mmCIF file of C-alpha atoms and ligand atoms in Angstrom:
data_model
loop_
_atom_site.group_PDB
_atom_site.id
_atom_site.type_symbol
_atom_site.label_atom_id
_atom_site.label_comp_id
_atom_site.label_asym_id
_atom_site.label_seq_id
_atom_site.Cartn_x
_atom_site.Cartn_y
_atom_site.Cartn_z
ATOM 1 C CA UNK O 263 165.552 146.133 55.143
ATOM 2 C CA UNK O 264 164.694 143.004 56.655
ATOM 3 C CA UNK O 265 165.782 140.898 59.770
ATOM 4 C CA UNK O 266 166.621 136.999 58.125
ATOM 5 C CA UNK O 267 167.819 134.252 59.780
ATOM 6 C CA UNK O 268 169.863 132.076 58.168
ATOM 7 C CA UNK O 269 170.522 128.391 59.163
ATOM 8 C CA UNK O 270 173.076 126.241 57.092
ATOM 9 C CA UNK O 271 176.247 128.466 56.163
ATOM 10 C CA UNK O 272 178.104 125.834 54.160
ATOM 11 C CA UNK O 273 179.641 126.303 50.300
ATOM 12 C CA UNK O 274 176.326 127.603 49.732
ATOM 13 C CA UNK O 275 174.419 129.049 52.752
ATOM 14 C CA UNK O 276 177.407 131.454 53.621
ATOM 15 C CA UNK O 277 177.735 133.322 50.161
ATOM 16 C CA UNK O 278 173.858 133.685 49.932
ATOM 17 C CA UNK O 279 174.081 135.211 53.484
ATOM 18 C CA UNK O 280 176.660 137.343 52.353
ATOM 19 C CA UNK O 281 174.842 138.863 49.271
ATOM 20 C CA UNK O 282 171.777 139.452 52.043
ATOM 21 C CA UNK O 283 173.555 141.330 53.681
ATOM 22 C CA UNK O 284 175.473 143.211 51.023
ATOM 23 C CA UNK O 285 171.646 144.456 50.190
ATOM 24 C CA UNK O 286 171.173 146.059 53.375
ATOM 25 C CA UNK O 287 169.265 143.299 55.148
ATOM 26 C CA UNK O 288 170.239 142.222 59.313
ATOM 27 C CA UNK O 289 171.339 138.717 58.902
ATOM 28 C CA UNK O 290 171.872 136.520 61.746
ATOM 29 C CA UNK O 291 173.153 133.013 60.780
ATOM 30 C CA UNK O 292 173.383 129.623 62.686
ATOM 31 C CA UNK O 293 175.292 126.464 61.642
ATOM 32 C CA UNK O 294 176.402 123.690 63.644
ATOM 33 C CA UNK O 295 179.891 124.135 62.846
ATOM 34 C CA UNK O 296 180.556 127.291 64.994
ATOM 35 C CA UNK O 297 183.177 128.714 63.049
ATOM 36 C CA UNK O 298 181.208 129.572 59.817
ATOM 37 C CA UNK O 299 178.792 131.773 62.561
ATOM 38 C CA UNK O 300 181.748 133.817 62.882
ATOM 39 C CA UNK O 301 182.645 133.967 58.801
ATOM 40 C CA UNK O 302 178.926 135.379 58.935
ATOM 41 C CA UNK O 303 179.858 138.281 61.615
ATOM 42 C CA UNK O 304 183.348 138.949 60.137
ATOM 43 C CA UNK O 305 181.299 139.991 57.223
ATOM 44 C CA UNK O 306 179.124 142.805 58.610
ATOM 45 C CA UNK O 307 175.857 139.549 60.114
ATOM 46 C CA UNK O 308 175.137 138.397 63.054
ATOM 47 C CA UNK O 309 176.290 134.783 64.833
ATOM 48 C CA UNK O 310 173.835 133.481 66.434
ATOM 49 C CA UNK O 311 174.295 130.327 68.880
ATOM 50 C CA UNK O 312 171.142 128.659 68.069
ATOM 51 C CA UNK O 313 168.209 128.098 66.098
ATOM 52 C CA UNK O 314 166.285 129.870 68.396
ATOM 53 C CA UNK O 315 168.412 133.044 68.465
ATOM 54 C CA UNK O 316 168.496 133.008 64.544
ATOM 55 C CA UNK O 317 164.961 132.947 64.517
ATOM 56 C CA UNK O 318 163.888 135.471 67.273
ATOM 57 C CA UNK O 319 162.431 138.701 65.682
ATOM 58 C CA UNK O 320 162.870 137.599 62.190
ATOM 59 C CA UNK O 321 160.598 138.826 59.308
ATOM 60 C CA UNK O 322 162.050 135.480 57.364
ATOM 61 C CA UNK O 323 164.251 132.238 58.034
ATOM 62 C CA UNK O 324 165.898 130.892 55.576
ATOM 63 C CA UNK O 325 167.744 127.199 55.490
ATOM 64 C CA UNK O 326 170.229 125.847 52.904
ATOM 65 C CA UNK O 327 170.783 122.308 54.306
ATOM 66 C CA UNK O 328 172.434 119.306 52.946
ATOM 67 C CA UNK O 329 169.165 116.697 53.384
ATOM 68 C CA UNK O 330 165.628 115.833 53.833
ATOM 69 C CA UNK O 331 166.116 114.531 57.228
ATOM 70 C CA UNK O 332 168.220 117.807 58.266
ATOM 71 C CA UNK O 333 165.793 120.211 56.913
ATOM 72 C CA UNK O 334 163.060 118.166 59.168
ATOM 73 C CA UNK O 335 164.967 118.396 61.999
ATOM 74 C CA UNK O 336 165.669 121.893 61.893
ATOM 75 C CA UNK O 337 162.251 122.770 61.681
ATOM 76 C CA UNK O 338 160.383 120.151 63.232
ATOM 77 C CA UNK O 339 162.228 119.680 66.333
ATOM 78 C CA UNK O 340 161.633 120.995 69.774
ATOM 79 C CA UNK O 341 164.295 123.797 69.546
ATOM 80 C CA UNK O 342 163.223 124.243 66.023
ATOM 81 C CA UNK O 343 162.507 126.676 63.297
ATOM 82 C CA UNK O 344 158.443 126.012 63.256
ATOM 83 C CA UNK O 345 158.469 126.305 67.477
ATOM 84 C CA UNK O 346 161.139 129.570 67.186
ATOM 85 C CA UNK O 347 159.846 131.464 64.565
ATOM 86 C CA UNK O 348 157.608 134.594 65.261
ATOM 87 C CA UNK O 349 154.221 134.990 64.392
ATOM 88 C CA UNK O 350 153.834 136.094 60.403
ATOM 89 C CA UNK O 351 157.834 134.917 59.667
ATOM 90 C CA UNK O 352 158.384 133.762 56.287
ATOM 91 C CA UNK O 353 159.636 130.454 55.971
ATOM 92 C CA UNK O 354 162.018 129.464 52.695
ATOM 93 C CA UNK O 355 164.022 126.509 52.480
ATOM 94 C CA UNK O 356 166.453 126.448 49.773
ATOM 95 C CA UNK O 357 168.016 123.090 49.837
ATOM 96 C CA UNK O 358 167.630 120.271 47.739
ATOM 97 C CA UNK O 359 165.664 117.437 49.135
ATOM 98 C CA UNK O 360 162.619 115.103 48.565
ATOM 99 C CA UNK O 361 159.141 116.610 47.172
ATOM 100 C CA UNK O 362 157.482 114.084 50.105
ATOM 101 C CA UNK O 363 159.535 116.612 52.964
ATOM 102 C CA UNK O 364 159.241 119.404 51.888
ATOM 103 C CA UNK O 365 155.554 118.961 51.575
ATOM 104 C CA UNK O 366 155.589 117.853 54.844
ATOM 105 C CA UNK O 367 157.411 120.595 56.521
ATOM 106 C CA UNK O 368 155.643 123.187 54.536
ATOM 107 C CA UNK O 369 151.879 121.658 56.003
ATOM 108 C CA UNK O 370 153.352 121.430 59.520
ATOM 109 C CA UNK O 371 154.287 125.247 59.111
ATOM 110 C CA UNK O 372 150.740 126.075 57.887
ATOM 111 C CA UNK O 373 149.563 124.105 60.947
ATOM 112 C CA UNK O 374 151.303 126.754 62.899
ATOM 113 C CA UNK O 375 149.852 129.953 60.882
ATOM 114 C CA UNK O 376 153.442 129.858 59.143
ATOM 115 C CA UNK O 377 153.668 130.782 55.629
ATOM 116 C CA UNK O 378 156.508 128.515 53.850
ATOM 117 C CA UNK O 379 157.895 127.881 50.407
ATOM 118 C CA UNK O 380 160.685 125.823 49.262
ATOM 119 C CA UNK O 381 163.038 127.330 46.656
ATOM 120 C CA UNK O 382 165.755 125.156 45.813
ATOM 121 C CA UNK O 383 168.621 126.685 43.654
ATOM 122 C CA UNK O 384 170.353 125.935 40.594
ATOM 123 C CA UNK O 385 173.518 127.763 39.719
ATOM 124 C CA UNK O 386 176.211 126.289 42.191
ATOM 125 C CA UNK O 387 178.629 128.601 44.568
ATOM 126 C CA UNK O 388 179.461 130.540 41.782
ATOM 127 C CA UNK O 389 176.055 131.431 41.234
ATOM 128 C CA UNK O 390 175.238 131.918 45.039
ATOM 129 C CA UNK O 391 178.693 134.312 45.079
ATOM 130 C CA UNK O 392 178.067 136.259 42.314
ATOM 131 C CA UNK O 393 173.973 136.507 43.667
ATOM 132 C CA UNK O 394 173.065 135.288 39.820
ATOM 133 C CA UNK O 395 171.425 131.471 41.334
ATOM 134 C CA UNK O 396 167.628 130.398 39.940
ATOM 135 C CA UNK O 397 164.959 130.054 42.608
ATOM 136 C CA UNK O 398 162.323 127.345 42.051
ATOM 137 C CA UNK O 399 159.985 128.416 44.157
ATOM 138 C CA UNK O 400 156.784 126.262 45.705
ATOM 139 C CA UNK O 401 154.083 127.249 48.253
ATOM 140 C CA UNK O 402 151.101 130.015 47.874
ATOM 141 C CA UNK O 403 150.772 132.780 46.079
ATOM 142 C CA UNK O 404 150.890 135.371 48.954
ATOM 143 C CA UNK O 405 154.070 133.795 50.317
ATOM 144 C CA UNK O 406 155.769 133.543 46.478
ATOM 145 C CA UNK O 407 155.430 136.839 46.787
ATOM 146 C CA UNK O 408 156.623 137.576 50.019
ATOM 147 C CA UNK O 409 159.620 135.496 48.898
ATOM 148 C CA UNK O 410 160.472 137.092 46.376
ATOM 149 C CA UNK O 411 162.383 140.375 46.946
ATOM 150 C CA UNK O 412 164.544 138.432 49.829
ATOM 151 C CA UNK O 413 166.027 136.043 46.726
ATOM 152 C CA UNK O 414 166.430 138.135 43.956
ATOM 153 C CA UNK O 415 169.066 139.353 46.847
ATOM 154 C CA UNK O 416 170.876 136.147 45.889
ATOM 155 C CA UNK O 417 169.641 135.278 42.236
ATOM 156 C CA UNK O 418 169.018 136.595 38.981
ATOM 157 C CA UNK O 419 166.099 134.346 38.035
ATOM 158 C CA UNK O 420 162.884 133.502 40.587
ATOM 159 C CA UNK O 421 160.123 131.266 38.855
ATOM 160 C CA UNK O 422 157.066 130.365 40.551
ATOM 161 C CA UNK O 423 156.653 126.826 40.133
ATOM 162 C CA UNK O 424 153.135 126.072 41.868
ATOM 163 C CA UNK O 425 152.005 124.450 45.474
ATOM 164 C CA UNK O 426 154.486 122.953 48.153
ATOM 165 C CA UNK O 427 156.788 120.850 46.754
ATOM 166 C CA UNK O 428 156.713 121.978 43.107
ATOM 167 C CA UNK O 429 160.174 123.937 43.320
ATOM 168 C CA UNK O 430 162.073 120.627 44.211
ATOM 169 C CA UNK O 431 159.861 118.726 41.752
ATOM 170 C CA UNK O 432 161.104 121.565 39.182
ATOM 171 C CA UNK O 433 164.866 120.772 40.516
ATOM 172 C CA UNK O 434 165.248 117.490 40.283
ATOM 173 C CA UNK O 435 163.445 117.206 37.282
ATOM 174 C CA UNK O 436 165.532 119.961 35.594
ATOM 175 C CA UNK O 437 168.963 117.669 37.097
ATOM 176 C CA UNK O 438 166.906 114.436 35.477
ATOM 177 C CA UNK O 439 167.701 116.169 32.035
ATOM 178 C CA UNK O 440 170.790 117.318 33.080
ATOM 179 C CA UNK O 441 172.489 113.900 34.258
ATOM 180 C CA UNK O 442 170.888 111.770 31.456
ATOM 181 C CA UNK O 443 172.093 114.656 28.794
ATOM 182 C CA UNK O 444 175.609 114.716 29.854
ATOM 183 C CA UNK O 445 175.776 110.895 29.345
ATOM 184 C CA UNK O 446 174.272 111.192 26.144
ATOM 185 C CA UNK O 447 176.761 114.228 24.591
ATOM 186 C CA UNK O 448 179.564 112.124 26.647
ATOM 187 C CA UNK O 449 178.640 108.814 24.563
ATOM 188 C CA UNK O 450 178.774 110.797 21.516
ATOM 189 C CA UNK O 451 181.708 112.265 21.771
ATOM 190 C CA UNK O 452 183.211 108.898 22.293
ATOM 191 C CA UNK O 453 182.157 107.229 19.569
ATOM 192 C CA UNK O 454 183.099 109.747 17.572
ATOM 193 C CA UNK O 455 186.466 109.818 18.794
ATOM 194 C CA UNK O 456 186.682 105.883 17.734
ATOM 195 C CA UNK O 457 185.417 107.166 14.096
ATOM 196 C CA UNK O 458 187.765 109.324 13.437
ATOM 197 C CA UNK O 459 185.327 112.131 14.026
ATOM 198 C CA UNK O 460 187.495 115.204 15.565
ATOM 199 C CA UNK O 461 185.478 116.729 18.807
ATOM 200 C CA UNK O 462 185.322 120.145 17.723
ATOM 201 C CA UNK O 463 183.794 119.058 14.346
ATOM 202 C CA UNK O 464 181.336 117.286 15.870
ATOM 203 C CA UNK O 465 180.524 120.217 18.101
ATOM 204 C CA UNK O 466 180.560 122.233 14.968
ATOM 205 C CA UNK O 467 177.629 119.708 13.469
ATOM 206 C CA UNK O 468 175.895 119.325 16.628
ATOM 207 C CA UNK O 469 175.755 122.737 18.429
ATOM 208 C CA UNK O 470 173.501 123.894 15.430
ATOM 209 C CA UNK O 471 171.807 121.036 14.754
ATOM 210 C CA UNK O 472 168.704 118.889 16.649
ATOM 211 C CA UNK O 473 171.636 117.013 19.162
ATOM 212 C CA UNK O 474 172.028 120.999 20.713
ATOM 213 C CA UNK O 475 171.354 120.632 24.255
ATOM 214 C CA UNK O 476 172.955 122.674 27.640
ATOM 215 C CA UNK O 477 175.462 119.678 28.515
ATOM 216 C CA UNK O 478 177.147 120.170 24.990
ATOM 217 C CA UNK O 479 177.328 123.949 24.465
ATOM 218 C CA UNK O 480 178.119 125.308 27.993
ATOM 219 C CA UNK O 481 179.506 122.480 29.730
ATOM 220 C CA UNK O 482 180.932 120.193 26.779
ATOM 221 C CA UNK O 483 182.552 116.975 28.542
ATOM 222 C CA UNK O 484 185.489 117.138 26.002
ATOM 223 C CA UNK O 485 188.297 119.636 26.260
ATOM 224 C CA UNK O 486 188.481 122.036 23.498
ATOM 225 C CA UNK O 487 184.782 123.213 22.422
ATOM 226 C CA UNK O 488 183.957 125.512 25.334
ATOM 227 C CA UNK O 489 187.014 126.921 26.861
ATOM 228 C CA UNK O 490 184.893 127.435 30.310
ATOM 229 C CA UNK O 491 183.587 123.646 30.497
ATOM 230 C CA UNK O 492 185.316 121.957 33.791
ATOM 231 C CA UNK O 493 187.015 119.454 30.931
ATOM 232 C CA UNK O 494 189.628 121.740 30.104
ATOM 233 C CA UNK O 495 190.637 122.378 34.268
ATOM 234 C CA UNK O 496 190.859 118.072 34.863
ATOM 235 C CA UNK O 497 187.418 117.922 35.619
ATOM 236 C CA UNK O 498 187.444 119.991 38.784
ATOM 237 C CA UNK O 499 184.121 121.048 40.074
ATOM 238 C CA UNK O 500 181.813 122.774 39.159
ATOM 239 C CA UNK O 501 179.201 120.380 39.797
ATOM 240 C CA UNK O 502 180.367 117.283 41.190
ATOM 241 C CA UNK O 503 179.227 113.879 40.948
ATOM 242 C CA UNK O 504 178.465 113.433 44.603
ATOM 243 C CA UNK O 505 175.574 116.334 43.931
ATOM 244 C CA UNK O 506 174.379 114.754 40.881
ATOM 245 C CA UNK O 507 173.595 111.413 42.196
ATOM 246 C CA UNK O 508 172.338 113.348 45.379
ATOM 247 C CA UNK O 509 169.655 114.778 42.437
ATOM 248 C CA UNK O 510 169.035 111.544 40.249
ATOM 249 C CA UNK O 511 168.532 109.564 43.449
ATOM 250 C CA UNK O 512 165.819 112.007 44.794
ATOM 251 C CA UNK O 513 164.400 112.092 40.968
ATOM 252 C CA UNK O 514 164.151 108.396 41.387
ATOM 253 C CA UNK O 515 162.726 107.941 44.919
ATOM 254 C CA UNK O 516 160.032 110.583 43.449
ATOM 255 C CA UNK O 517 159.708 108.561 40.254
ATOM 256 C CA UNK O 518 159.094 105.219 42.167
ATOM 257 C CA UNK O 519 156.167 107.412 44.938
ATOM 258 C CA UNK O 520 154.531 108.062 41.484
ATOM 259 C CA UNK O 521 154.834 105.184 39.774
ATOM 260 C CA UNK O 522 156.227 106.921 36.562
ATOM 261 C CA UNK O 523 158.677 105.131 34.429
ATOM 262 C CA UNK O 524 162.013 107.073 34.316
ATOM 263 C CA UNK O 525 164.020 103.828 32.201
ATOM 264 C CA UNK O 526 167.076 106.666 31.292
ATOM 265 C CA UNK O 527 167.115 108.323 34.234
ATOM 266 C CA UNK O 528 167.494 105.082 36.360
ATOM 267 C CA UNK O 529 170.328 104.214 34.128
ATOM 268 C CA UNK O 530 171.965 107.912 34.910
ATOM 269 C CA UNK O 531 171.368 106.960 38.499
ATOM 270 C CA UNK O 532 173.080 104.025 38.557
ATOM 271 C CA UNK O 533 176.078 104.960 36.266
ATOM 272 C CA UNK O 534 176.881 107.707 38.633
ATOM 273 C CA UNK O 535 176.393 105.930 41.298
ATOM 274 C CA UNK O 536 179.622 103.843 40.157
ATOM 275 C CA UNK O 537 181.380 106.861 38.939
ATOM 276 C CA UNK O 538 180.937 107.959 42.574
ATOM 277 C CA UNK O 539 181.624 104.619 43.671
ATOM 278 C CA UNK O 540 185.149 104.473 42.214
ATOM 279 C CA UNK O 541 186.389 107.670 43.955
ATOM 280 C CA UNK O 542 185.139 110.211 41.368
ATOM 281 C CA UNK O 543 182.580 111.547 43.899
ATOM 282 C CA UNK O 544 184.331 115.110 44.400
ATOM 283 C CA UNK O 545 184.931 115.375 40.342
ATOM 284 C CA UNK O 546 182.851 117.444 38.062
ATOM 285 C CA UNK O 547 179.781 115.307 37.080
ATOM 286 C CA UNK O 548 180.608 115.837 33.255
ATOM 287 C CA UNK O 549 184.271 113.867 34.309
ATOM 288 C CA UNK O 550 181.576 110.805 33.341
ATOM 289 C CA UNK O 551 182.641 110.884 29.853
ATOM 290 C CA UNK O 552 186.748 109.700 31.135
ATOM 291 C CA UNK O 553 184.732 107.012 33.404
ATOM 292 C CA UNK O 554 182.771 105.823 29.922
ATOM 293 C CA UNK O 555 186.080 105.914 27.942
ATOM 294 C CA UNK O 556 187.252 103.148 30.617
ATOM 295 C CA UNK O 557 184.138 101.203 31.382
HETATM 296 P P1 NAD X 752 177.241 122.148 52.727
HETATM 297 O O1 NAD X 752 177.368 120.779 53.300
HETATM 298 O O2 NAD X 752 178.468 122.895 52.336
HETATM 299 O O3 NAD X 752 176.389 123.084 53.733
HETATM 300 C C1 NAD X 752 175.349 122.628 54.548
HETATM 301 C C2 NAD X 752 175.541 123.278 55.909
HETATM 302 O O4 NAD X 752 174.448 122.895 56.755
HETATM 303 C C3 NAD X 752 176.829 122.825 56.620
HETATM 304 O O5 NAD X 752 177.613 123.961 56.942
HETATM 305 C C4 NAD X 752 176.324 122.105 57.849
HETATM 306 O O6 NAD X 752 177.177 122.241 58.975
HETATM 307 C C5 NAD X 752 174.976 122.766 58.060
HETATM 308 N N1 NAD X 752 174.075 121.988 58.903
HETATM 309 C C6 NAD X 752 173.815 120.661 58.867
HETATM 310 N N2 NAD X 752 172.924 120.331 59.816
HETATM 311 C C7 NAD X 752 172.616 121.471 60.475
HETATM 312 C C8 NAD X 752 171.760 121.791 61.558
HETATM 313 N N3 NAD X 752 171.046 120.834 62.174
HETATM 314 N N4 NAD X 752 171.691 123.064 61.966
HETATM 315 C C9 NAD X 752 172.425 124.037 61.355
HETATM 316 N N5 NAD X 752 173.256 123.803 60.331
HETATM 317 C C10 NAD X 752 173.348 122.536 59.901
HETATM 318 O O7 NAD X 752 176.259 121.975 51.473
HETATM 319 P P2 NAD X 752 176.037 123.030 50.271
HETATM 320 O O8 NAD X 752 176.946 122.689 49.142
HETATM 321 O O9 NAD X 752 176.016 124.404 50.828
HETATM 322 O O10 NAD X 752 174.564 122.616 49.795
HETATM 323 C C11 NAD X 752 173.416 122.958 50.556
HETATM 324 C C12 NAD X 752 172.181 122.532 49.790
HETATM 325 O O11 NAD X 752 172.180 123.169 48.514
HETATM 326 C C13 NAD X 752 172.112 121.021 49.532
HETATM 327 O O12 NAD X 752 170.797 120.592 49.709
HETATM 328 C C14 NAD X 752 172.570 120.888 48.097
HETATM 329 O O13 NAD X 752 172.028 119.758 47.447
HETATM 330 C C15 NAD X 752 172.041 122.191 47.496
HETATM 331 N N6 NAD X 752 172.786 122.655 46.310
HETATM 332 C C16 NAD X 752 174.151 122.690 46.320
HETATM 333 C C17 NAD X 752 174.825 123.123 45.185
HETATM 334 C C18 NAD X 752 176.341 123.173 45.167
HETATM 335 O O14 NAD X 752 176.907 123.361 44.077
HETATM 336 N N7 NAD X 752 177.023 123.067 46.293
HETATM 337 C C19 NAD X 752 174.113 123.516 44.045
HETATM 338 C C20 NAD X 752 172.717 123.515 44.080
HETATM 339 C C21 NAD X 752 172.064 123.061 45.224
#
């Protein structure tokens, strides 16, 4: 058993809490929106009324925040997480932000004797309810595996992806992929559609041939192929749009810091961005392929 605090309890800072403490671990949350601290306690944690109090006595903090700047702030502020912690806590931050922060946070840390990874997640709140998420994790050796046992508490998969930084370079390279092959399956299907090709034959063709990739055979943009896909529940999320520009923006930013050419993955940025643009932000990111049909 270990004493964690937790900072962020939103969609998916509460469930992980909730699997922590479902393994027998004393959780004691923060948020800035008090009334999650309570969803924390009503479920066997702690609510703690600041960073501070979150951090006081733990063995390791944990933050699942929606930004760079916010993950910063929590820990590099006066009342922070690098100036609360204990001596020998373990630091993990598990939200998705920029390689450049989370380098930075993780050296300040270090500064401080801290040991810190970042282990961003893939696997959305269904993943972080059922406690099945993917940890990339970056940061030293000794503190990958210090990390370790506390998430695969809340995930099913923990990869070690190198230094600081290298889970959210693993992220939002993996979401790269992800955004440009949903476009591409989405373009397909369409143009199939306008040549008379029916869907599921084309899913029959493709699924077993070399155009086989993730966006087609679990999360198929069409209704019809894969009964689970968000396409056959209007596109509800999942995985919305909103998050996967969040993703192909940061892939971008990183692209531009070092000065690789990313020509597809531009063009994913900036069709989502009008998806987004034209009120589809809160719809499943593979709802692209109805925002295609139109364009
Ligand atoms: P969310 O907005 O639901 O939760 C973030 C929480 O952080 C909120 O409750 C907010 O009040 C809290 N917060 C903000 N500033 C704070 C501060 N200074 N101190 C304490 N709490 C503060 O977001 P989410 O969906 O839980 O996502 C969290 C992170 O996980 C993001 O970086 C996101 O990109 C990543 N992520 C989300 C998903 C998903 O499907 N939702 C999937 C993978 C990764």
């Amino acid at each position: 058993m270990a004493r964690i605090g937790f900072i962020g309890l939103g969609n998916m800072g509460l469930p992980m809490a909730a699997n922590l403490v479902k393994a027998g671990h004393a959780v004691a949350g923060f948020d800035v929106v008090k009334p999650l601290t309570g969803k924390l306690s009503a479920i066997g944690g702690l609510a703690a009324e600041t960073i501070a109090m979150a951090c006081g006595g733990a063995d390791a903090i944990i933050t699942m925040l929606p930004a760079g700047e916010h993950v910063r702030n929590v820990y590099c502020a006066s009342a922070g997480v690098i100036g609360a912690a204990g001596a020998g806590a373990l630091l993990i931050d598990s939200s998705t932000i920029d390689v450049a922060t989370a380098r930075d946070v993780a050296a300040r840390a270090t500064e401080k004797g801290l040991a810190m990874v970042d282990a961003p997640v893939s696997g959305g709140v269904a993943g972080a309810q059922a406690g099945t998420l993917t940890f990339m994790v970056g940061g030293p050796d000794a503190a990958f595996a210090r990390a370790r046992p506390i998430l695969e508490a809340m995930g099913k998969t923990v990869v070690h992806a190198g230094g600081s930084g290298n889970g959210q370079a693993a992220k939002i390279c993996n979401n790269m992929i992800l955004g440009v092959s949903m476009i591409a399956v989405s373009e397909a299907f369409l143009l199939a559609e306008k040549l008379g090709l029916d869907a599921q034959r084309l899913f029959d063709v493709a699924s077993k041939s070399s155009g086989q990739c993730w966006s087609m055979t679990s999360y198929c943009p069409v209704p019809g192929p894969v009964p689970t896909s968000p396409a056959n529940r209007d596109y509800q999320a999942g995985f919305t749009a909103a998050m996967m520009l969040k993703d192909l923006k940061l892939a971008q930013d990183a692209a531009r810091a070092a000065q690789v050419v990313t020509p597809l993955g531009a063009a994913a940025a900036e069709l989502y961005g009008l998806f987004a643009s034209h009120g589809h932000a809160g719809e499943d990111f593979s709802g692209i392929v109805r925002f295609l049909r139109g364009a």
